[in-house]
Coordinates of C-alpha atoms and ligand atoms in Angstrom, one line a residue:
Chain A
M1 CA 0.0 0.0 0.0
V2 CA 1.2 3.5 -0.9
Y3 CA 0.5 6.2 1.7
F4 CA 0.2 9.8 0.6
D5 CA -1.1 13.1 1.9
Y6 CA -4.1 14.7 0.4
V7 CA -4.4 18.5 -0.3
K8 CA -7.2 20.4 -1.9
P9 CA -5.6 23.7 -2.9
P10 CA -8.1 26.6 -2.9
T11 CA -6.3 28.5 -5.6
L12 CA -3.9 27.9 -8.5
E13 CA -1.2 29.8 -6.5
H14 CA -1.6 27.3 -3.6
L15 CA -1.4 24.4 -6.1
L16 CA 1.8 25.7 -7.7
E17 CA 3.4 26.4 -4.3
G18 CA 2.4 22.9 -3.1
L19 CA 3.8 21.3 -6.2
R20 CA 7.0 23.3 -5.8
Q21 CA 7.5 22.2 -2.2
A22 CA 6.7 18.6 -3.0
R23 CA 9.4 18.7 -5.7
F24 CA 9.3 15.4 -7.6
E25 CA 6.9 13.7 -5.1
G26 CA 3.7 15.6 -5.8
A27 CA 0.9 14.5 -8.2
V28 CA -2.1 16.4 -9.5
L29 CA -5.3 14.4 -8.8
A30 CA -8.2 15.1 -11.1
G31 CA -10.7 12.2 -11.6
G32 CA -8.2 9.7 -10.3
T33 CA -9.2 7.0 -12.8
D34 CA -5.7 6.7 -14.0
L35 CA -3.8 7.9 -11.0
H36 CA -5.3 5.5 -8.4
V37 CA -4.8 2.6 -10.7
K38 CA -1.1 3.6 -11.2
I39 CA -0.6 4.1 -7.5
R40 CA -2.0 0.7 -6.7
S41 CA 0.0 -1.1 -9.3
G42 CA 3.2 0.7 -8.1
V43 CA 3.7 2.7 -11.3
A44 CA 3.2 6.0 -9.4
C45 CA 4.1 6.7 -5.8
P46 CA 3.4 10.3 -4.9
R47 CA 4.0 11.5 -1.4
V48 CA 1.2 14.1 -1.8
V49 CA -1.7 14.4 -4.2
F50 CA -3.3 17.8 -5.0
D51 CA -6.9 17.5 -5.8
I52 CA -8.0 20.0 -8.6
S53 CA -11.4 18.5 -9.2
D54 CA -13.2 21.5 -7.7
L55 CA -10.6 24.2 -8.5
A56 CA -12.5 27.0 -10.3
P57 CA -10.0 28.0 -12.9
C58 CA -9.8 24.4 -14.1
R59 CA -13.6 24.0 -14.3
G60 CA -16.3 25.1 -16.8
I61 CA -17.0 25.1 -20.5
V62 CA -17.0 28.5 -22.1
E63 CA -17.6 29.7 -25.6
Q64 CA -15.3 32.6 -26.3
G65 CA -15.4 34.1 -29.8
N66 CA -14.4 31.4 -32.2
H67 CA -13.1 29.2 -29.5
L68 CA -14.4 26.7 -27.0
R69 CA -12.5 26.7 -23.7
L70 CA -12.7 23.7 -21.4
G71 CA -11.3 23.5 -18.0
A72 CA -8.8 20.7 -17.5
A73 CA -10.9 19.3 -14.7
V74 CA -14.1 19.1 -16.7
R75 CA -15.4 15.6 -16.4
M76 CA -16.3 13.4 -19.4
S77 CA -20.0 13.3 -18.3
E78 CA -20.0 17.1 -18.4
I79 CA -18.7 17.1 -21.9
V80 CA -21.4 14.6 -22.9
A81 CA -24.0 16.8 -21.4
S82 CA -22.7 20.1 -22.9
A83 CA -24.8 21.6 -25.8
A84 CA -21.9 23.9 -26.6
V85 CA -19.5 20.9 -27.0
R86 CA -22.0 19.0 -29.1
R87 CA -22.4 22.1 -31.4
K88 CA -18.8 23.3 -31.6
A89 CA -16.8 20.1 -31.1
P90 CA -19.1 17.2 -31.9
A91 CA -16.3 14.7 -32.4
L92 CA -15.1 15.4 -28.8
A93 CA -18.6 14.9 -27.5
A94 CA -18.8 11.6 -29.3
A95 CA -15.4 10.5 -27.9
A96 CA -16.4 11.3 -24.4
L97 CA -19.7 9.4 -24.8
Q98 CA -17.8 6.3 -26.0
M99 CA -15.3 6.3 -23.2
S100 CA -15.6 3.4 -20.8
S101 CA -18.7 3.4 -18.5
R102 CA -20.9 5.9 -16.8
Q103 CA -19.0 5.4 -13.5
I104 CA -15.7 6.3 -15.2
R105 CA -17.2 9.2 -17.2
N106 CA -18.6 10.6 -14.0
R107 CA -15.1 11.0 -12.6
A108 CA -12.6 11.0 -15.6
T109 CA -11.5 14.5 -16.7
L110 CA -10.4 15.9 -20.0
G111 CA -7.1 17.1 -18.6
G112 CA -6.4 13.7 -17.1
N113 CA -7.0 12.0 -20.4
I114 CA -4.5 14.3 -22.1
V115 CA -1.8 14.3 -19.4
T116 CA -1.8 10.5 -19.1
A117 CA -0.7 10.6 -22.7
S118 CA -1.9 7.1 -23.5
P119 CA -1.5 6.6 -27.3
A120 CA -5.1 5.2 -27.2
A121 CA -6.6 8.1 -25.1
D122 CA -10.0 8.7 -26.7
A123 CA -10.4 12.4 -26.2
V124 CA -7.1 13.2 -27.9
P125 CA -7.8 12.5 -31.6
P126 CA -10.8 14.9 -31.8
L127 CA -8.7 17.6 -30.1
L128 CA -5.7 16.9 -32.4
A129 CA -7.9 17.0 -35.5
A130 CA -9.3 20.3 -34.4
D131 CA -5.9 21.9 -33.7
A132 CA -6.5 22.3 -30.0
T133 CA -4.0 24.1 -27.8
L134 CA -3.3 23.6 -24.1
V135 CA -2.8 26.3 -21.4
L136 CA 0.0 25.3 -19.0
L137 CA 0.6 27.1 -15.8
G138 CA 3.9 27.0 -14.0
A139 CA 6.0 29.2 -11.7
D140 CA 7.1 31.3 -14.6
G141 CA 3.5 32.0 -15.8
T142 CA 1.4 30.5 -18.5
R143 CA 2.3 29.1 -21.9
E144 CA 0.1 27.9 -24.7
V145 CA 1.3 24.7 -26.4
P146 CA -0.4 23.0 -29.4
L147 CA -1.6 19.5 -28.3
A148 CA 0.5 18.1 -31.2
E149 CA 3.7 19.4 -29.5
F150 CA 2.6 18.5 -25.9
L151 CA 2.5 14.8 -26.5
T152 CA 6.0 13.4 -26.9
G153 CA 5.7 9.7 -26.4
P154 CA 3.7 6.9 -24.7
G155 CA 3.0 8.4 -21.2
K156 CA 5.3 11.3 -22.0
T157 CA 4.5 15.0 -22.4
C158 CA 6.4 18.3 -22.3
L159 CA 4.6 19.2 -19.0
G160 CA 7.1 20.4 -16.4
K161 CA 7.2 18.6 -13.0
S162 CA 5.6 21.6 -11.3
E163 CA 3.4 22.7 -14.1
V164 CA -0.3 22.1 -14.5
L165 CA -2.7 21.9 -17.4
T166 CA -5.4 24.4 -16.7
E167 CA -7.4 24.7 -19.9
V168 CA -8.0 23.2 -23.3
V169 CA -8.8 25.6 -26.1
I170 CA -10.5 24.3 -29.2
P171 CA -11.1 26.4 -32.4
S172 CA -14.9 26.2 -32.8
Q173 CA -16.2 24.2 -35.7
G174 CA -17.6 26.7 -38.3
P175 CA -21.1 26.2 -39.9
G176 CA -19.7 24.5 -43.1
C177 CA -17.4 22.2 -41.1
R178 CA -18.1 18.6 -40.0
S179 CA -16.3 16.4 -37.6
H180 CA -16.6 12.8 -36.5
F181 CA -15.0 10.3 -34.1
V182 CA -14.6 6.5 -34.4
K183 CA -13.5 4.1 -31.7
V184 CA -12.6 0.6 -32.7
G185 CA -12.5 -1.7 -29.6
R186 CA -13.2 -5.3 -28.6
R187 CA -16.6 -4.3 -27.2
K188 CA -18.6 -1.1 -27.1
A189 CA -17.9 -0.1 -23.5
Q190 CA -15.1 -0.4 -21.0
A191 CA -12.5 -1.3 -23.7
I192 CA -9.2 0.4 -24.5
S193 CA -9.3 1.4 -28.2
I194 CA -7.5 -0.9 -30.6
I195 CA -7.4 2.2 -32.8
N196 CA -9.4 5.4 -32.6
L197 CA -9.6 8.3 -35.1
A198 CA -11.2 11.6 -35.6
G199 CA -11.7 13.8 -38.6
R200 CA -12.7 17.4 -39.4
I201 CA -13.5 18.6 -42.8
D202 CA -14.4 21.9 -44.4
I203 CA -15.7 21.7 -47.9
G204 CA -16.0 25.1 -49.8
Q205 CA -18.8 26.4 -52.0
D206 CA -16.9 25.1 -55.0
G207 CA -17.2 21.6 -53.7
L208 CA -13.5 21.2 -53.0
V209 CA -11.9 20.4 -49.7
R210 CA -10.8 23.7 -48.1
D211 CA -9.4 22.2 -44.9
V212 CA -9.2 18.8 -43.4
G213 CA -7.7 17.3 -40.2
I214 CA -7.3 13.6 -39.6
A215 CA -6.0 12.3 -36.3
L216 CA -5.2 8.6 -35.6
G217 CA -4.8 7.1 -32.1
A218 CA -3.1 3.9 -30.9
V219 CA -1.1 3.5 -34.1
A220 CA 2.1 5.5 -33.1
P221 CA 3.9 6.5 -29.9
T222 CA 1.5 9.4 -29.6
A223 CA -1.8 10.2 -31.4
M224 CA -0.8 11.6 -34.7
R225 CA -2.1 13.7 -37.6
A226 CA -2.2 11.9 -40.9
R227 CA -0.5 14.8 -42.7
Q228 CA 0.1 13.0 -46.0
A229 CA -3.6 12.0 -46.2
E230 CA -4.6 15.5 -45.4
K231 CA -2.3 17.0 -48.1
A232 CA -3.7 14.6 -50.7
L233 CA -7.2 16.0 -50.0
I234 CA -6.8 19.7 -49.8
G235 CA -8.0 21.5 -52.9
R236 CA -9.5 18.4 -54.4
A237 CA -13.0 17.0 -54.7
P238 CA -14.0 14.5 -52.1
S239 CA -14.6 11.8 -54.7
A240 CA -14.6 8.2 -53.8
K241 CA -11.2 7.8 -55.5
N242 CA -9.6 10.7 -53.7
L243 CA -10.9 9.5 -50.3
A244 CA -9.6 6.0 -51.0
E245 CA -6.2 7.4 -51.9
A246 CA -6.1 9.5 -48.7
A247 CA -7.1 6.4 -46.6
A248 CA -4.3 4.4 -48.1
L249 CA -1.8 7.2 -47.3
A250 CA -3.0 7.3 -43.7
A251 CA -2.3 3.6 -43.4
E252 CA 1.1 4.1 -44.9
E253 CA 2.2 6.9 -42.6
C254 CA 1.0 5.4 -39.3
R255 CA 3.6 3.5 -37.2
P256 CA 1.6 0.9 -35.3
I257 CA 3.1 -1.7 -32.9
S258 CA 1.8 -5.2 -32.0
D259 CA 0.4 -5.6 -28.5
V260 CA -2.2 -7.6 -26.6
R261 CA -5.0 -5.8 -28.5
A262 CA -3.9 -6.2 -32.1
T263 CA -0.9 -6.8 -34.4
G264 CA 0.7 -3.9 -36.1
S265 CA -0.3 -5.0 -39.6
G266 CA -3.9 -5.6 -38.4
R267 CA -3.9 -2.0 -37.1
R268 CA -2.7 -0.7 -40.4
L269 CA -5.6 -2.5 -42.1
L270 CA -8.0 -1.0 -39.6
V271 CA -6.6 2.5 -40.2
E272 CA -7.2 2.2 -44.0
A273 CA -10.7 0.8 -43.6
W274 CA -11.8 3.2 -40.9
T275 CA -10.2 6.3 -42.3
L276 CA -12.1 5.6 -45.5
R277 CA -15.3 5.1 -43.6
L278 CA -14.6 8.3 -41.6
L279 CA -14.0 10.3 -44.7
H280 CA -17.2 9.1 -46.3
L281 CA -19.1 10.0 -43.2
L282 CA -17.6 13.4 -43.2
C283 CA -18.3 14.1 -46.8
E284 CA -21.9 12.8 -46.8
T285 CA -24.4 15.6 -47.2
G286 CA -26.7 15.9 -44.2
G287 CA -26.8 12.9 -41.8
A288 CA -24.8 12.4 -38.7
R289 CA -22.8 15.3 -37.4
S290 CA -20.9 13.4 -34.8
G291 CA -19.5 9.9 -34.4
G292 CA -21.7 7.0 -33.4
R293 CA -20.7 3.8 -31.7
N294 CA -19.2 0.9 -33.4
S295 CA -16.8 -1.9 -32.8
Chain B
M1 CA 1.2 11.1 6.3
T2 CA -1.4 13.3 8.0
R3 CA -4.7 11.8 9.0
Q4 CA -7.8 13.9 8.1
S5 CA -11.0 14.4 10.0
L6 CA -14.2 14.5 7.9
V7 CA -17.9 13.7 7.9
L8 CA -19.2 11.2 5.4
T9 CA -22.9 11.3 4.7
V10 CA -23.9 7.7 3.9
N11 CA -27.5 6.8 3.2
G12 CA -28.6 10.0 5.0
K13 CA -26.6 9.3 8.1
N14 CA -23.5 11.4 9.1
H15 CA -20.3 9.6 10.2
A16 CA -17.5 11.5 11.8
L17 CA -14.2 9.8 10.8
D18 CA -10.5 10.3 11.1
L19 CA -8.8 8.8 8.1
A20 CA -5.5 8.1 6.4
P21 CA -6.1 10.0 3.1
H22 CA -4.9 7.2 0.8
R23 CA -7.9 5.1 1.7
S24 CA -10.5 4.5 -1.0
L25 CA -14.2 5.2 -0.3
L26 CA -14.8 1.5 -1.0
D27 CA -12.4 0.4 1.8
V28 CA -13.8 3.0 4.3
L29 CA -17.4 2.0 3.6
R30 CA -16.6 -1.7 4.1
D31 CA -14.0 -1.7 6.8
E32 CA -14.8 1.4 8.9
L33 CA -18.6 1.6 8.5
G34 CA -19.3 -2.1 8.1
L35 CA -21.3 -1.5 4.9
T36 CA -20.1 -4.7 3.2
G37 CA -22.9 -4.6 0.6
T38 CA -20.6 -2.6 -1.6
K39 CA -18.3 -5.3 -3.1
K40 CA -14.6 -5.2 -4.1
G41 CA -14.0 -7.1 -7.3
C42 CA -11.0 -5.6 -9.1
D43 CA -10.1 -2.4 -7.1
A44 CA -9.2 -0.8 -10.5
G45 CA -12.4 0.6 -12.1
D46 CA -13.1 -2.4 -14.3
C47 CA -15.9 -4.5 -12.7
G48 CA -18.4 -2.0 -11.2
A49 CA -19.0 -4.2 -8.1
C50 CA -18.1 -1.2 -6.0
T51 CA -20.6 1.1 -7.6
V52 CA -22.2 3.7 -5.2
L53 CA -24.0 6.9 -5.9
L54 CA -22.3 10.2 -5.2
D55 CA -24.9 12.9 -5.2
G56 CA -27.0 10.6 -7.3
A57 CA -24.4 9.8 -9.9
P58 CA -22.9 6.3 -10.1
V59 CA -19.1 6.1 -9.5
N60 CA -16.6 3.3 -8.7
A61 CA -16.0 3.6 -5.0
C62 CA -12.6 2.0 -5.5
L63 CA -11.4 5.0 -7.5
V64 CA -12.6 7.7 -5.2
L65 CA -10.7 8.6 -2.0
A66 CA -12.9 8.7 1.0
V67 CA -11.6 12.2 1.8
Q68 CA -12.9 13.4 -1.5
A69 CA -16.4 12.3 -0.7
G70 CA -16.9 14.6 2.3
G71 CA -19.9 16.9 1.9
Q72 CA -21.5 14.7 -0.7
E73 CA -24.5 12.4 -0.4
I74 CA -23.3 8.8 -0.7
T75 CA -25.8 6.1 -1.4
T76 CA -24.9 2.4 -1.0
I77 CA -27.1 -0.7 -1.5
E78 CA -27.9 -0.6 2.2
G79 CA -29.7 2.7 1.6
V80 CA -32.0 1.8 -1.2
S81 CA -34.6 -0.1 0.7
S82 CA -37.2 1.9 2.7
S83 CA -36.7 2.4 6.5
D84 CA -39.1 -0.4 7.3
G85 CA -36.9 -2.9 5.4
Q86 CA -39.1 -3.0 2.3
L87 CA -36.9 -3.8 -0.7
H88 CA -36.7 -1.3 -3.5
P89 CA -39.0 -2.3 -6.4
L90 CA -36.0 -2.9 -8.6
Q91 CA -34.6 -5.3 -6.0
E92 CA -37.9 -7.2 -5.9
A93 CA -37.9 -7.4 -9.7
F94 CA -34.3 -8.7 -9.6
I95 CA -35.5 -11.6 -7.4
E96 CA -38.6 -12.2 -9.5
H97 CA -36.7 -12.4 -12.8
G98 CA -33.8 -14.5 -11.5
A99 CA -31.4 -11.7 -12.0
V100 CA -29.4 -12.7 -9.0
Q101 CA -27.1 -15.7 -9.2
C102 CA -23.9 -15.5 -7.2
G103 CA -25.0 -11.9 -6.3
F104 CA -21.6 -10.3 -6.3
C105 CA -22.4 -7.8 -9.1
T106 CA -26.0 -7.2 -7.8
P107 CA -25.5 -4.2 -5.4
G108 CA -23.5 -2.3 -8.0
A109 CA -25.8 -3.2 -10.8
V110 CA -28.9 -2.2 -8.8
L111 CA -27.3 1.2 -8.0
S112 CA -26.4 1.9 -11.6
L113 CA -29.9 1.0 -12.7
I114 CA -31.6 3.1 -9.9
A115 CA -29.6 6.1 -11.2
L116 CA -30.8 5.3 -14.8
L117 CA -34.4 5.0 -13.8
R118 CA -34.3 8.3 -12.0
E119 CA -33.1 10.0 -15.2
T120 CA -35.0 7.8 -17.7
P121 CA -38.0 6.3 -16.1
R122 CA -38.9 4.2 -19.2
P123 CA -35.5 3.2 -20.7
T124 CA -35.1 1.1 -23.8
R125 CA -33.2 -2.1 -23.7
A126 CA -30.3 -0.3 -25.4
E127 CA -30.3 2.4 -22.7
I128 CA -30.3 -0.3 -20.0
Q129 CA -27.4 -2.0 -21.6
E130 CA -25.5 1.3 -21.8
A131 CA -26.2 2.1 -18.2
L132 CA -24.9 -1.4 -17.2
A133 CA -21.8 -1.2 -19.4
G134 CA -19.6 -0.6 -16.3
N135 CA -21.1 -3.5 -14.2
L136 CA -19.7 -6.9 -15.1
C137 CA -21.8 -9.9 -14.4
R138 CA -20.2 -13.3 -14.9
C139 CA -23.3 -15.3 -14.1
T140 CA -26.6 -14.1 -15.5
G141 CA -25.8 -13.1 -19.1
Y142 CA -27.5 -9.8 -18.3
V143 CA -30.8 -10.8 -20.0
Q144 CA -32.6 -11.4 -16.6
I145 CA -31.2 -8.1 -15.3
I146 CA -32.5 -6.2 -18.3
D147 CA -35.9 -8.0 -18.0
A148 CA -36.1 -7.0 -14.3
V149 CA -35.5 -3.3 -15.2
K150 CA -38.0 -3.4 -18.0
S151 CA -40.7 -4.9 -15.6
V152 CA -40.2 -2.0 -13.2
A153 CA -40.2 0.6 -15.9
D154 CA -43.3 -0.9 -17.5
S155 CA -45.2 -1.0 -14.2
S156 CA -44.4 2.7 -13.4
K157 CA -46.6 5.3 -15.1
Ligands
FAD1 C1 -11.9 1.0 -16.1 C2 -11.3 2.1 -16.9 C3 -11.7 2.3 -18.2 C4 -11.1 3.3 -19.0 N1 -11.6 3.5 -20.3 C5 -11.0 4.5 -21.0 C6 -11.5 4.7 -22.4 O1 -12.4 4.0 -22.9 N2 -10.9 5.7 -23.1 C7 -9.9 6.4 -22.6 O2 -9.4 7.3 -23.3 N3 -9.4 6.3 -21.3 C8 -10.0 5.3 -20.5 N4 -9.5 5.1 -19.2 C9 -8.4 5.9 -18.7 C10 -8.9 7.2 -17.9 O3 -10.2 7.0 -17.4 C11 -8.8 8.4 -18.7 O4 -7.6 8.6 -19.2 C12 -9.3 9.7 -17.9 O5 -9.6 10.7 -18.7 C13 -8.2 10.2 -16.9 O6 -8.7 11.3 -16.3 P1 -8.6 11.5 -14.7 O7 -9.2 12.8 -14.4 O8 -9.3 10.3 -14.1 O9 -7.1 11.5 -14.5 P2 -6.2 11.3 -13.1 O10 -6.1 9.9 -12.8 O11 -6.7 12.2 -12.1 O12 -4.8 11.8 -13.6 C14 -4.1 11.2 -14.7 C15 -2.7 11.7 -14.7 O13 -2.7 13.0 -15.2 C16 -2.2 13.9 -14.2 N5 -3.1 15.1 -14.3 C17 -4.4 15.1 -14.3 N6 -4.9 16.3 -14.5 C18 -3.9 17.1 -14.6 C19 -3.7 18.5 -14.9 N7 -4.8 19.3 -15.0 N8 -2.5 19.1 -14.9 C20 -1.4 18.3 -14.8 N9 -1.5 16.9 -14.6 C21 -2.7 16.4 -14.5 C22 -2.2 13.2 -12.9 O14 -1.2 13.6 -12.1 C23 -2.0 11.8 -13.4 O15 -0.6 11.5 -13.6 C24 -10.1 4.1 -18.4 C25 -9.7 3.9 -17.1 C26 -10.3 2.9 -16.3 C27 -9.9 2.7 -14.9
FES2 S1 -13.9 -2.9 -7.4 FE1 -14.2 -1.0 -8.1 S2 -14.6 -1.3 -10.2 FE2 -14.0 -3.3 -9.5
FES3 S1 -24.8 -12.7 -10.4 FE1 -22.8 -13.5 -10.3 S2 -21.7 -11.8 -11.2 FE2 -23.7 -11.2 -11.5

């Protein structure tokens, strides 16, 4: 059993000061759905945990101009229930809904999902496809880091030891834009994704792809953008042939490993098939605006 | 390690406790308060046997620190029957439909489903399955559990 102290800092200043004093032995506690499991299995052994689950600056979902700002301690169940998220970031709403179980969604936070940096984290592809940025607060003040730069490897991020993630900022999806999330797992609920993916597309009046973001999870050390596939689509018509070409490029550029859930080559096949399906869903006129369940 | 004093409100009753902060709500319910209806299956969020309601919302008690639950209304399986010992209608329906076999998953499943019925009094089978996704049952195959919920939902107006 690992013993630790529990502190609920009333302000961000108290939190930063606490983390500074604890040096390398402090841990931020948000929903605890990853941290407690890590502590019990001996992967983490903090001397003190700092509970941010009620800390006001890390809470709330706000629409601000063309952006949606989500506090790091916003829970998955709050994302699922938020009309603003469903409207402005539907792929994120879909990912939150497909995560695990109600019990987990009632605790798990967005920030925890990002900082854990699992290559299979479900909230990450929608954020990556949408070019989300993270607000990090440390002793030297705040810095904004694109999510793509924040994630550096499995379980690794550029977050400093005494830094915290306070907010996630997502450019709002415009009226002509569509986005979608797909989770491929062994069963619908309570399963780590074999792969997951999210896409966002903006098709202009001329019928050509103006902008596109495709993010793939669990097929590389971190969730990744399928840049080659995106490049192949921009400025072109979303024809069946062009979409198939993009899907093939996505399968080529991902770098999957074999593990208990699937082989690397199996994952590559899944990436091609599901990227194609995702792109077709995105380019459909009318119909679903956010991802449904599947397996 | 510094012990912490707090009051836990469980099934409407206040308990003043002095706790080591690393202890899970699950362990404190079972070992300090003797409320052993809440089960420990995996201690890792996977099985749902430890499901309790925190301010009405189902959570895995194994993944919540007891010190985090101060000031919130905690409902365990011991708190769902009426004060005269009458079982909750959903518990009656579980018995009627053979939805209890070994019974290890039952307290958690009942709490998840009570939360569902509060929100959605007449759930579809798909909604029941979704609400049960975090409660593993190795015995019944779930069909009897879903039938039990359906029977309660159908008998309520
Ligand atoms: C049974 C089960 C099923 C799961 N299913 C899924 C699933 O389907 N999909 C999925 O993606 N994940 C899943 N997870 C993993 C987990 O629930 C998510 O990653 C969750 O979002 C983590 O959030 P949390 O708030 O619980 O994080 P915590 O456990 O509180 O924290 C996780 C880590 O991040 C750090 N941290 C948290 N917040 C901050 C912050 N604001 N600033 C700095 N550091 C911070 C903590 O110190 C810790 O190291 C599952 C977990 C369990 C136990
Ligand atoms: S004991 Fe808590 S989920 Fe299994
Ligand atoms: S009745 Fe045995 S696990 Fe459900």
